[in-house]
Coordinates of N, CA and C in Angstrom, one line a residue:
X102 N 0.8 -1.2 0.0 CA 0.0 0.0 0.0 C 0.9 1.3 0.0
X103 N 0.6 2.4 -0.7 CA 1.4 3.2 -0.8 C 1.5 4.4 0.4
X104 N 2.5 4.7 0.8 CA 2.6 5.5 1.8 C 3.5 6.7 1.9
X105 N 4.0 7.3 2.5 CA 5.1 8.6 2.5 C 6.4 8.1 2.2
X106 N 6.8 6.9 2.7 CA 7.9 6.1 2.9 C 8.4 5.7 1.8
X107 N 7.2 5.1 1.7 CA 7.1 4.1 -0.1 C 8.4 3.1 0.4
X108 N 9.1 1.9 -0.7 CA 10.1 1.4 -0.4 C 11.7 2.0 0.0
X109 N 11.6 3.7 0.4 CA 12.8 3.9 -0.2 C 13.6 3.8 1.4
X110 N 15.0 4.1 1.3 CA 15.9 4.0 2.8 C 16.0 5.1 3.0
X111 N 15.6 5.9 3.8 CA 15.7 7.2 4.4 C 16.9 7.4 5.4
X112 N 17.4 7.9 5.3 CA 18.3 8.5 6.2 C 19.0 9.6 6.8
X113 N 19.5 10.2 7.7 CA 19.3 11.4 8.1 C 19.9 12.3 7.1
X114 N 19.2 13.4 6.8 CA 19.5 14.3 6.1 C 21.1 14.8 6.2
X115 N 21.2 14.9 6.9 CA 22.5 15.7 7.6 C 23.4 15.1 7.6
X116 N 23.6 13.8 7.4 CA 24.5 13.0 7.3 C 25.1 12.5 6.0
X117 N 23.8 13.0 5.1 CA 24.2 12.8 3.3 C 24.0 13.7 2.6
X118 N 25.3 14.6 2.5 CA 25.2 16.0 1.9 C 25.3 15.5 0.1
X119 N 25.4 14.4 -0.2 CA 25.6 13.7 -1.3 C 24.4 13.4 -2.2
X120 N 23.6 13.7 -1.3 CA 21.9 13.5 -1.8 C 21.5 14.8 -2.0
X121 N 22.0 16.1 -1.5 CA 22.0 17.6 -1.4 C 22.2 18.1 -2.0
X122 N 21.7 19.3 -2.8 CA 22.4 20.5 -3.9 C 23.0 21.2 -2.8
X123 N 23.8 21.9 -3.2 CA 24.7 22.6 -2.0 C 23.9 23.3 -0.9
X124 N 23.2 24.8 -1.6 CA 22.3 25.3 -0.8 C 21.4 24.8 0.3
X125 N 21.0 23.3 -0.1 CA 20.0 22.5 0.5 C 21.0 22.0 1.7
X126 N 22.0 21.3 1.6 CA 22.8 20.7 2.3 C 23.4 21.8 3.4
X127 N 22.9 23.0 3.0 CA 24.0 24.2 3.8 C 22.5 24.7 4.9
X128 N 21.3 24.5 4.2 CA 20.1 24.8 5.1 C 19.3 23.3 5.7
X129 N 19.6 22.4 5.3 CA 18.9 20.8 6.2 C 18.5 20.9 7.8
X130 N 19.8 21.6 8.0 CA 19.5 21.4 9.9 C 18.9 21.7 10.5
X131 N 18.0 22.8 9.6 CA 17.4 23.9 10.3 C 15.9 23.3 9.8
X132 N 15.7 21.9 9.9 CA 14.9 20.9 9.0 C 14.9 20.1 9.9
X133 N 14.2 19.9 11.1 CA 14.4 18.7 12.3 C 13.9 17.5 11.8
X134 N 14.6 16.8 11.8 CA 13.9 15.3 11.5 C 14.5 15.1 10.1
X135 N 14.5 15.9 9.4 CA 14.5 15.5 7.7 C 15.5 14.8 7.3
X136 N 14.6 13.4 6.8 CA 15.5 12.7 6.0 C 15.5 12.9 4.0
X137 N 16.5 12.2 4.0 CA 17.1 11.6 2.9 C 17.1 10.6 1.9
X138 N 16.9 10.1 0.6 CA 16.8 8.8 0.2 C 17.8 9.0 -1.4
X139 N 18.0 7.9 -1.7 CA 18.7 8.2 -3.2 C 17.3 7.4 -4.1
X140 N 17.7 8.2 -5.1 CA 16.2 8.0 -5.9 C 17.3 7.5 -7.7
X141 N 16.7 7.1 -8.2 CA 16.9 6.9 -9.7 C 16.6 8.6 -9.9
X142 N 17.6 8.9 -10.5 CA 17.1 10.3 -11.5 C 16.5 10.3 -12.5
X143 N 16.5 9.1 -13.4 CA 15.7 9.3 -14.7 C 14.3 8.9 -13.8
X144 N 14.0 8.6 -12.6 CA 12.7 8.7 -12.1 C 12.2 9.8 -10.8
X145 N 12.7 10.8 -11.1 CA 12.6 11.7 -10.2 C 11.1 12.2 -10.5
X146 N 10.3 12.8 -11.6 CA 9.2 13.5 -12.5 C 8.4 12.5 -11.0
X147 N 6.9 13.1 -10.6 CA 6.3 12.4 -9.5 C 5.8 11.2 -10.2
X148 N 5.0 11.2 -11.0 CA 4.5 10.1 -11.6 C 5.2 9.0 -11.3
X149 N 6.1 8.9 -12.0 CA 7.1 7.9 -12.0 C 7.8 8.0 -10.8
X150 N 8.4 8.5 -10.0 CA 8.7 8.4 -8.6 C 7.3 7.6 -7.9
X151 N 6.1 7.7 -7.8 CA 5.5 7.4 -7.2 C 5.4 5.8 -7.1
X152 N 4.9 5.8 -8.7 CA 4.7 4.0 -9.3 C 5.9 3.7 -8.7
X153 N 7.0 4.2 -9.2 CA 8.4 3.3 -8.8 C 8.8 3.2 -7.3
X154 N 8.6 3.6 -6.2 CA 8.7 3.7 -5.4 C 7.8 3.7 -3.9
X155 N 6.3 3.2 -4.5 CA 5.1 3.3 -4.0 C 4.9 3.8 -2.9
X156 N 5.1 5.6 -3.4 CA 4.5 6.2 -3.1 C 3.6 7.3 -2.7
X157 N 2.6 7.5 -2.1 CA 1.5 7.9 -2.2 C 1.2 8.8 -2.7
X158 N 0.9 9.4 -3.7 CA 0.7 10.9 -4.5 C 0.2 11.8 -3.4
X159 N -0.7 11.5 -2.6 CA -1.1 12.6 -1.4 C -0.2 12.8 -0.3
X160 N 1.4 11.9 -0.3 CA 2.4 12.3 0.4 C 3.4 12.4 -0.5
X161 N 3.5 13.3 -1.4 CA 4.1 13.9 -3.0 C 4.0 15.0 -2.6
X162 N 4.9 16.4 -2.4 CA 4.6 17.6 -2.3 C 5.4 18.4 -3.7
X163 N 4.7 19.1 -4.2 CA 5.7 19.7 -5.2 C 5.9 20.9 -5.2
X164 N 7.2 21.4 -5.5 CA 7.8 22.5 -5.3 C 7.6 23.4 -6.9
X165 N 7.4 24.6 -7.1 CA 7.2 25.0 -8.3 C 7.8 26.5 -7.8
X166 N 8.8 27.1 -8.9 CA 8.9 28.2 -8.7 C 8.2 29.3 -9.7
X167 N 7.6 30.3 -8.7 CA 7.0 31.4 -9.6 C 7.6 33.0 -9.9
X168 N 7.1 33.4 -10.9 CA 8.0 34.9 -11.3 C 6.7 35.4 -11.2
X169 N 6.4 36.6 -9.9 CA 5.1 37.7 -10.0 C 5.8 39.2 -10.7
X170 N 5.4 39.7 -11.5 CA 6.0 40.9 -11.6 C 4.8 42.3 -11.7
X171 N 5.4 43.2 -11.0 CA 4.6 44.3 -11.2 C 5.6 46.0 -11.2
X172 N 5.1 46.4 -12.5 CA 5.9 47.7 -12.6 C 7.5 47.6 -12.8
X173 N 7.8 46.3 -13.4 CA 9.3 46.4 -13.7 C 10.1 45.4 -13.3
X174 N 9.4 45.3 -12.0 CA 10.0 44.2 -10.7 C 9.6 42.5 -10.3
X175 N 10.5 42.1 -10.4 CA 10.2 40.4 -10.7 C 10.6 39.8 -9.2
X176 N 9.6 39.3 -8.4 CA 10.0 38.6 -7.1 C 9.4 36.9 -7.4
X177 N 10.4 36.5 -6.8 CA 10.3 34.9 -6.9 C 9.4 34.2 -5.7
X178 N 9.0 33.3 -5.8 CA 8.4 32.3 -4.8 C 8.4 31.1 -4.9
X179 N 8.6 30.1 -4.2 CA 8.0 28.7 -4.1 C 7.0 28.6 -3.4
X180 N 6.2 27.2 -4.1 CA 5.0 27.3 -4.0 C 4.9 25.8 -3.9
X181 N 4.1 25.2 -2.9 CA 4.3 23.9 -2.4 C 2.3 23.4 -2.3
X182 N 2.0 22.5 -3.2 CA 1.1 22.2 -3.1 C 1.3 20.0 -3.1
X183 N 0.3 19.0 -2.9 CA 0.8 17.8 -3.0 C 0.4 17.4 -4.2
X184 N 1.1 16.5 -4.7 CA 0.9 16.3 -6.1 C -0.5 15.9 -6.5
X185 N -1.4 15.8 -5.6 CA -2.5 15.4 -6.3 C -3.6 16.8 -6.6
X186 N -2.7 17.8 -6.3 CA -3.5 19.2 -6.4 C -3.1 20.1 -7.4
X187 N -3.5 21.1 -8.0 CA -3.0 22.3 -8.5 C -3.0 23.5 -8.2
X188 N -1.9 24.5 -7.5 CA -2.1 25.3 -7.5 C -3.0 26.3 -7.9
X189 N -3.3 27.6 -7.3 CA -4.2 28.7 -8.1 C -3.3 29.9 -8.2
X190 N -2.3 29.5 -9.0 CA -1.4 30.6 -9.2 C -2.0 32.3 -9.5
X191 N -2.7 31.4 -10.7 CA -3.1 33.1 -11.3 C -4.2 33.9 -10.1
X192 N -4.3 33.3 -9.2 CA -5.4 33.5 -8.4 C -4.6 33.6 -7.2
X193 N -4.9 32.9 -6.0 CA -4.4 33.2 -5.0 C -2.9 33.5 -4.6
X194 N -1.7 33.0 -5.6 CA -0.7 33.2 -5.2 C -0.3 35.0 -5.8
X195 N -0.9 34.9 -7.1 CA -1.0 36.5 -7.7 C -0.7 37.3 -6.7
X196 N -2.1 37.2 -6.6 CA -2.7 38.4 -5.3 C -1.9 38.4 -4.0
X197 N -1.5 37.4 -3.7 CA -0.6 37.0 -2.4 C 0.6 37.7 -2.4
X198 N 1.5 37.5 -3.9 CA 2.4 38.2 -4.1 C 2.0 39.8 -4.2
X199 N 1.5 40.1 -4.3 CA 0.5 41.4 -5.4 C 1.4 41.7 -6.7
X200 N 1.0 40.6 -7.8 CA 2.0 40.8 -8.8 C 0.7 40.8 -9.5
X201 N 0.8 42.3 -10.6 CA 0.0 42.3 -11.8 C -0.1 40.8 -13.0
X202 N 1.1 40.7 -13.2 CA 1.2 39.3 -13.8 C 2.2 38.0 -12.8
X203 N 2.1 36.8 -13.1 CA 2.7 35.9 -12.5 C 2.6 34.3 -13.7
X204 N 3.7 33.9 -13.8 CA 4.4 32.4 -14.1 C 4.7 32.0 -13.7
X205 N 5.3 30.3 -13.7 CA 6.1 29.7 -13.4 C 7.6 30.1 -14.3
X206 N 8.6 30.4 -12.7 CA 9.7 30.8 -13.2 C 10.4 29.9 -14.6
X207 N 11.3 30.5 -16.0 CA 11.5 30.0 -16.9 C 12.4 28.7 -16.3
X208 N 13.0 27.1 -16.8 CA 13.5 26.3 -16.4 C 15.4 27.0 -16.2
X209 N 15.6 27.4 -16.8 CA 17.3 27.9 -16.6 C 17.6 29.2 -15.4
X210 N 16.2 29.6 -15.3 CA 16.3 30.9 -14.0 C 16.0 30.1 -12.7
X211 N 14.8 29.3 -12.9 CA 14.6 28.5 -11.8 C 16.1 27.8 -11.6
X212 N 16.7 27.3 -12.1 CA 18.0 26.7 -12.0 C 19.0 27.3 -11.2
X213 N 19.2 28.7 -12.6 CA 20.4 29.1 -11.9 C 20.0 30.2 -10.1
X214 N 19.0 30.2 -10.5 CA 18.7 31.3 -8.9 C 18.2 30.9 -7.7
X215 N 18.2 29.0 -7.7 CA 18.0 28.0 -6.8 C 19.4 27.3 -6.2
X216 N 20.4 27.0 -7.7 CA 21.3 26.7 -7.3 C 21.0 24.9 -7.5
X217 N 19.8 24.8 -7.8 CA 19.2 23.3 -7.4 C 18.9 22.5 -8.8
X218 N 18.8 20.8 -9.4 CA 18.3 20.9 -10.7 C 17.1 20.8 -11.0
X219 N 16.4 21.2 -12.1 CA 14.9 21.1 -12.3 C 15.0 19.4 -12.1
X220 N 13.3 19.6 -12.1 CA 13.1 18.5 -11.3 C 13.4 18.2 -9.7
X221 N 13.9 18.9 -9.1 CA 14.4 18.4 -8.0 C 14.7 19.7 -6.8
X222 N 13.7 20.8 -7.3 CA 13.7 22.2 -6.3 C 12.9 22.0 -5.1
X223 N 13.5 22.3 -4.3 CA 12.7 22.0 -2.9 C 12.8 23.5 -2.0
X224 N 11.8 23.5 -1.2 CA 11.9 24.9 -0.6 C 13.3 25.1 0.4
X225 N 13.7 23.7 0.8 CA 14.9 23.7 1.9 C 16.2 24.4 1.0
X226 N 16.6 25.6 1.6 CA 18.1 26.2 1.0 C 17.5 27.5 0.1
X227 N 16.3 27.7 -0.2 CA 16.1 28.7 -1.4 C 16.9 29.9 -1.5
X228 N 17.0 31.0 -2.3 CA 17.8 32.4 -2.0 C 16.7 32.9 -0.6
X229 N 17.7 33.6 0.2 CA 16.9 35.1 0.8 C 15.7 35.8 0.6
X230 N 14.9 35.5 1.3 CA 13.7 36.4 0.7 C 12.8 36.0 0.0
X231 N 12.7 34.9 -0.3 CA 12.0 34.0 -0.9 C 10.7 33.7 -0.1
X232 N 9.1 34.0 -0.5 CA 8.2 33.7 0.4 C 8.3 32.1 -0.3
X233 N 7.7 31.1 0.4 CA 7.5 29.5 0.9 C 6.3 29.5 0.8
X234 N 5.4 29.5 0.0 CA 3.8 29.6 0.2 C 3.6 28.1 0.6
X235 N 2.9 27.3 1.0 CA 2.3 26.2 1.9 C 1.4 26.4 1.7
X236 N 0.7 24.8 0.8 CA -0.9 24.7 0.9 C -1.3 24.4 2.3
X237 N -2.4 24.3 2.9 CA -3.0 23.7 3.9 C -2.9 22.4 3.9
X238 N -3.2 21.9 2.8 CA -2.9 20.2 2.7 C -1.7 19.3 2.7
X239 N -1.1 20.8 2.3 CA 0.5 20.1 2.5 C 0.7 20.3 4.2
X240 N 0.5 21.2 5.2 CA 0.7 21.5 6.1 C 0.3 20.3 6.7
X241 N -1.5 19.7 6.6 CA -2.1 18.7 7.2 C -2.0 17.5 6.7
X242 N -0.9 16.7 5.6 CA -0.3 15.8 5.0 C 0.1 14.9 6.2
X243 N 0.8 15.5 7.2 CA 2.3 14.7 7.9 C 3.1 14.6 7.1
X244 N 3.9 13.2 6.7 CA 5.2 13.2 6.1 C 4.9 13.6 4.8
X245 N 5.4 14.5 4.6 CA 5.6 14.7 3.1 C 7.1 14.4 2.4
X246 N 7.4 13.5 1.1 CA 8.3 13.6 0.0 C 8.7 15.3 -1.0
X247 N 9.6 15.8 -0.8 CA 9.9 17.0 -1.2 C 11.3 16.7 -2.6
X248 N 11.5 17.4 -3.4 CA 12.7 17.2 -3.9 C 14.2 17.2 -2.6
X249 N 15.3 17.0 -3.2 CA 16.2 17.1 -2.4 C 17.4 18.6 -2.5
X250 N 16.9 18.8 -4.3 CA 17.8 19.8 -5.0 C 18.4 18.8 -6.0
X251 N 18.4 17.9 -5.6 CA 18.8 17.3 -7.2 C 17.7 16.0 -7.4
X252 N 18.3 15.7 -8.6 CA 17.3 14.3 -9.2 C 17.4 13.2 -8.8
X253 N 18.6 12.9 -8.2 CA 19.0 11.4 -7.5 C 18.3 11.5 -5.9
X254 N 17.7 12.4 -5.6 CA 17.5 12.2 -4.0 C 16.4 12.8 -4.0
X255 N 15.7 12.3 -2.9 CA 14.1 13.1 -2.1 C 14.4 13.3 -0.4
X256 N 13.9 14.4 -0.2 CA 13.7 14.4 1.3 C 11.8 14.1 2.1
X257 N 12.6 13.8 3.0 CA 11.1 13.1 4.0 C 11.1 14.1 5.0
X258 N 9.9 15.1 4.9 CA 9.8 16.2 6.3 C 8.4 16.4 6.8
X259 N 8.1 16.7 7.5 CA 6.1 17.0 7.8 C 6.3 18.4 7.3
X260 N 5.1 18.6 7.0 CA 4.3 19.9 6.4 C 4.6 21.0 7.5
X261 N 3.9 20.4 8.2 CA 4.4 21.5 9.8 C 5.8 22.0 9.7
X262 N 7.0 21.1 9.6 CA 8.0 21.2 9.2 C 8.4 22.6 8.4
X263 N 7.7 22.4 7.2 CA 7.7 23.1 5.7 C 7.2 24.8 6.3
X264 N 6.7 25.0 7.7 CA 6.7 26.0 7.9 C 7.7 26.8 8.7
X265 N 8.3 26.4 9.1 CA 9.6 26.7 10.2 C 10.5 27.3 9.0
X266 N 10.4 27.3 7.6 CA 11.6 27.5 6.6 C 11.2 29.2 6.9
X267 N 12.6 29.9 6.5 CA 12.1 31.3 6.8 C 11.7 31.9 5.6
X268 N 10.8 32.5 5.5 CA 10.0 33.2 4.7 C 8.3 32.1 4.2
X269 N 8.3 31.1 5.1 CA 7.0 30.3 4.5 C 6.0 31.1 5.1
X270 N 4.7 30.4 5.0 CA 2.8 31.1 5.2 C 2.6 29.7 4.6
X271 N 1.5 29.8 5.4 CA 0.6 28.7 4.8 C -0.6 29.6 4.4
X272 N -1.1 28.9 3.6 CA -2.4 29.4 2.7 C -3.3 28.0 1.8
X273 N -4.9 28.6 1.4 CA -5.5 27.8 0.7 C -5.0 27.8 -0.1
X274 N -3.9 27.1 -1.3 CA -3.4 27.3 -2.5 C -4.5 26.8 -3.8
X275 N -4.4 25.3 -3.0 CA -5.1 24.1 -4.2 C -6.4 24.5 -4.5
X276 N -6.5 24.4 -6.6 CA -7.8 24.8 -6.8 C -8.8 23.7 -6.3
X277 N -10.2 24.1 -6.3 CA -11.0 23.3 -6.4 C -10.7 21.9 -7.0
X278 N -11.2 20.5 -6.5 CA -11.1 19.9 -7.4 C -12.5 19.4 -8.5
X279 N -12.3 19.1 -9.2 CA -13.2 18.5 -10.3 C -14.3 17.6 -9.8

């Protein structure tokens, strides 16, 4: 039965900075509890992490970075909903940011201004100043699977957790569902 754990060996974060993009590995500690696992990289994408690893899509959190811009100025965010949800970017995170327009940041900006590889951005390590928006469902999840900063690894942290990062809020993110 699929669960947070799924089959994978967790182990203390802090102990495997090798499963860590640097940034991540430089903010873990400040992450009580958070483990670690080495993942296949060509199976990082959730789908396929999930099947392969049977893991539960409702203990899947995904990390997405966004570009809000208003009057010139472009502020970043991560945005943490669980994979069985979708954000309401153009809607509540907009407004949240107060950005006239808002995207998901391009793949090579998300990159280079994470420090982390696509596929594998997690809110643990982000730049300064970075709001952490938290759905509620991620909050009320328990363990959640997060990226690690790279494609070979996942981290295991509670949602509660996911709020202690500095700059997070939790909020209703996920649209309605169908």
């Amino acid at each position: 039965m699929p669960s947070a754990r799924g089959t994978l060996d967790w182990m203390p974060a802090a102990d495997h900075p090798e499963l860590l993009a640097p940034p991540v590995a430089a903010a873990v500690g400040a992450v009580e509890g958070a483990l670690v696992a080495a993942i296949d990289a060509e199976l990082a994408d959730t789908a396929a992490f999930c099947d392969a690893y049977d893991v539960a899509p409702a203990a899947s959190a995904n990390c997405v970075v966004v570009a809000g811009r208003r009057g010139g100025e472009t502020r970043y965010a991560a945005v943490m909903v669980l994979a069985t949800d979708r954000a309401d970017v153009n809607g509540v995170v907009r407004r949240h940011l107060d950005a006239r327009k808002i995207s998901f940041a391009p793949h090579d900006e998300a990159v280079g201004l994470t420090g982390m590889e696509f596929g594998g951005i997690t809110p643990v390590g982000l730049p300064a100043g970075w709001p952490v928006l938290v759905d509620d469902a991620v909050v009320e999840a328990g363990e959640v699977v997060v990226g690690s900063g790279i494609r070979g690894g996942k981290l295991l942290v509670t949602g509660v957790d996911l709020l202690a990062l500095p700059g997070a809020q939790r909020l209703s993110l996920a649209l309605p569902r169908d």
